[in-house]
Short mmCIF file of C-alpha atoms and ligand atoms in Angstrom, two decimals:
data_model
loop_
_atom_site.label_atom_id
_atom_site.label_comp_id
_atom_site.label_asym_id
_atom_site.label_seq_id
_atom_site.Cartn_x
_atom_site.Cartn_y
_atom_site.Cartn_z
CA MET A 1 47.30 -6.89 9.17
CA LYS A 2 50.42 -7.03 10.70
CA THR A 3 52.49 -9.64 12.95
CA TYR A 4 55.20 -9.69 15.52
CA LEU A 5 56.73 -12.63 17.31
CA LYS A 6 59.58 -12.76 20.27
CA GLU A 7 60.25 -15.76 22.25
CA LEU A 8 60.83 -14.60 25.93
CA ARG A 9 63.13 -16.67 28.24
CA VAL A 10 62.08 -17.50 31.81
CA THR A 11 63.98 -19.24 34.20
CA THR A 12 62.40 -21.40 36.87
CA LYS A 13 63.90 -22.21 40.39
CA ARG A 14 61.12 -25.08 41.56
CA LYS A 15 59.73 -28.24 40.79
CA MET A 16 56.71 -26.72 40.60
CA GLU A 17 56.58 -22.74 40.57
CA VAL A 18 54.33 -20.19 39.21
CA LEU A 19 55.98 -16.91 37.44
CA LYS A 20 53.56 -13.55 36.43
CA ILE A 21 54.57 -12.64 32.94
CA THR A 22 52.14 -9.89 32.13
CA GLU A 23 54.75 -7.29 32.19
CA GLN A 24 57.02 -8.87 29.67
CA VAL A 25 53.99 -10.02 27.53
CA ASN A 26 53.38 -5.90 27.81
CA GLN A 27 56.55 -5.20 26.90
CA VAL A 28 56.20 -7.04 23.61
CA ILE A 29 53.32 -5.73 22.84
CA LYS A 30 54.52 -2.33 22.78
CA GLU A 31 57.43 -3.42 20.45
CA SER A 32 55.13 -4.62 17.67
CA GLY A 33 53.61 -1.60 17.23
CA ILE A 34 50.11 -3.49 16.94
CA ASN A 35 47.03 -1.75 18.49
CA ASP A 36 44.09 -4.29 17.62
CA GLY A 37 44.36 -8.61 17.29
CA ILE A 38 44.99 -11.22 19.40
CA VAL A 39 48.12 -12.58 21.11
CA THR A 40 48.85 -15.85 21.85
CA ILE A 41 51.16 -16.82 24.78
CA TYR A 42 52.75 -20.48 24.09
CA VAL A 43 55.01 -22.65 25.94
CA PRO A 44 57.43 -25.24 23.41
CA HIS A 45 57.20 -27.72 26.15
CA ALA A 46 55.79 -30.52 27.26
CA THR A 47 56.05 -30.09 31.04
CA ALA A 48 55.16 -26.40 31.49
CA THR A 49 51.65 -24.74 30.81
CA VAL A 50 50.44 -21.14 30.48
CA ILE A 51 47.52 -20.18 32.75
CA VAL A 52 45.47 -16.87 33.30
CA ASN A 53 43.87 -15.97 36.09
CA GLU A 54 44.85 -14.32 40.14
CA PHE A 55 48.59 -13.82 40.96
CA GLU A 56 48.21 -13.81 44.93
CA PRO A 57 50.75 -15.63 46.65
CA ARG A 58 48.39 -17.99 48.53
CA ILE A 59 46.33 -18.84 45.20
CA ILE A 60 49.27 -19.74 43.54
CA ASN A 61 50.59 -22.50 46.17
CA ASP A 62 46.80 -23.54 45.58
CA TYR A 63 46.72 -23.87 42.07
CA VAL A 64 50.51 -26.39 42.56
CA GLU A 65 48.38 -27.95 45.14
CA TRP A 66 45.09 -28.87 43.01
CA ILE A 67 48.24 -30.62 41.12
CA ARG A 68 49.44 -32.18 43.66
CA ARG A 69 46.56 -33.81 45.19
CA ASN A 70 44.95 -34.78 41.64
CA ILE A 71 47.47 -36.38 39.72
CA PRO A 72 49.72 -37.42 42.31
CA ALA A 73 53.82 -38.10 41.31
CA ASP A 74 53.96 -41.67 42.84
CA ALA A 75 50.42 -43.27 41.00
CA GLY A 76 53.02 -45.70 39.11
CA TRP A 77 52.27 -43.94 35.77
CA GLU A 78 53.80 -45.58 32.96
CA HIS A 79 56.01 -43.26 31.57
CA ASP A 80 57.93 -42.67 34.80
CA GLU A 81 60.11 -45.77 33.93
CA ILE A 82 61.51 -42.86 31.13
CA ASP A 83 62.35 -39.78 33.15
CA ASN A 84 59.84 -39.92 36.19
CA ASN A 85 57.91 -37.07 35.45
CA ALA A 86 54.61 -38.44 33.90
CA TYR A 87 52.44 -36.34 36.53
CA ALA A 88 53.78 -32.95 34.73
CA HIS A 89 53.02 -33.94 31.47
CA ILE A 90 49.27 -35.13 32.52
CA ALA A 91 49.37 -31.83 34.04
CA SER A 92 50.18 -29.91 31.10
CA ALA A 93 48.21 -31.89 28.58
CA ILE A 94 45.47 -30.99 30.72
CA LEU A 95 46.00 -27.13 31.57
CA GLY A 96 47.28 -26.53 27.66
CA PRO A 97 50.20 -25.18 26.22
CA GLY A 98 49.18 -21.55 25.41
CA LYS A 99 46.06 -18.91 25.76
CA VAL A 100 44.81 -16.45 23.20
CA ILE A 101 44.02 -13.20 24.40
CA PRO A 102 42.29 -10.10 22.65
CA LEU A 103 44.12 -7.37 22.36
CA HIS A 104 42.13 -3.72 21.88
CA LYS A 105 43.45 -0.23 21.75
CA GLY A 106 46.50 -1.60 22.69
CA ARG A 107 45.76 -2.97 25.94
CA LEU A 108 45.29 -7.16 26.86
CA MET A 109 41.26 -7.51 27.24
CA LEU A 110 42.24 -8.81 30.90
CA GLY A 111 40.19 -8.22 33.77
CA THR A 112 41.16 -6.90 37.13
CA TRP A 113 42.11 -9.68 38.69
CA GLN A 114 43.73 -11.79 35.97
CA GLU A 115 47.27 -12.23 35.33
CA ILE A 116 49.48 -14.28 32.91
CA MET A 117 51.58 -17.03 34.08
CA LEU A 118 53.91 -19.61 33.16
CA LEU A 119 53.44 -22.83 35.48
CA GLU A 120 56.37 -24.81 35.83
CA LEU A 121 55.35 -28.39 36.02
CA ASP A 122 58.99 -30.22 36.50
CA GLY A 123 61.47 -28.07 37.05
CA PRO A 124 64.01 -26.08 38.06
CA ARG A 125 64.64 -25.03 34.14
CA ASN A 126 67.53 -22.38 33.36
CA PHE A 127 65.49 -21.81 29.93
CA ARG A 128 61.69 -21.94 29.40
CA THR A 129 60.28 -20.56 26.16
CA VAL A 130 57.62 -18.27 26.04
CA VAL A 131 56.23 -17.73 22.79
CA VAL A 132 54.43 -14.84 22.34
CA GLN A 133 52.90 -13.79 18.76
CA ILE A 134 50.66 -10.58 18.13
CA ILE A 135 48.36 -10.94 14.91
CA GLY A 136 46.52 -7.87 13.73
CA SER A 137 47.26 -4.25 12.89
ZN1 ZN B 201 59.02 -37.21 31.06
#
């Protein structure tokens, strides 16, 4: 059993943004030399999240729009007294900070239309960290 961990740095350019990171995660898997196990993709942030789904221009707008409609930024949240980003904390808390994906024969077991994405909820940020940890053999 081996473990391998790498911290990826990602820059975001908009308040809310969806960035595909599948290629960077696959690069870490290659570096690790691990072929079978589990891959955790995790963000140590309170206002960003990792999602796994289709990366297509209209649906990535829809992910952001769903959050805007369902967790309005101007709903008078208590935390907004501090730094005006309660909606981003709530969305991050609901969606969770990471995902676990099985690794088999050197390949992530993603479906045809599944990509790994960082969902920025309170950007832009110069540095977002994505932790990729692989455990296996
Ligand atoms: Zn805050």
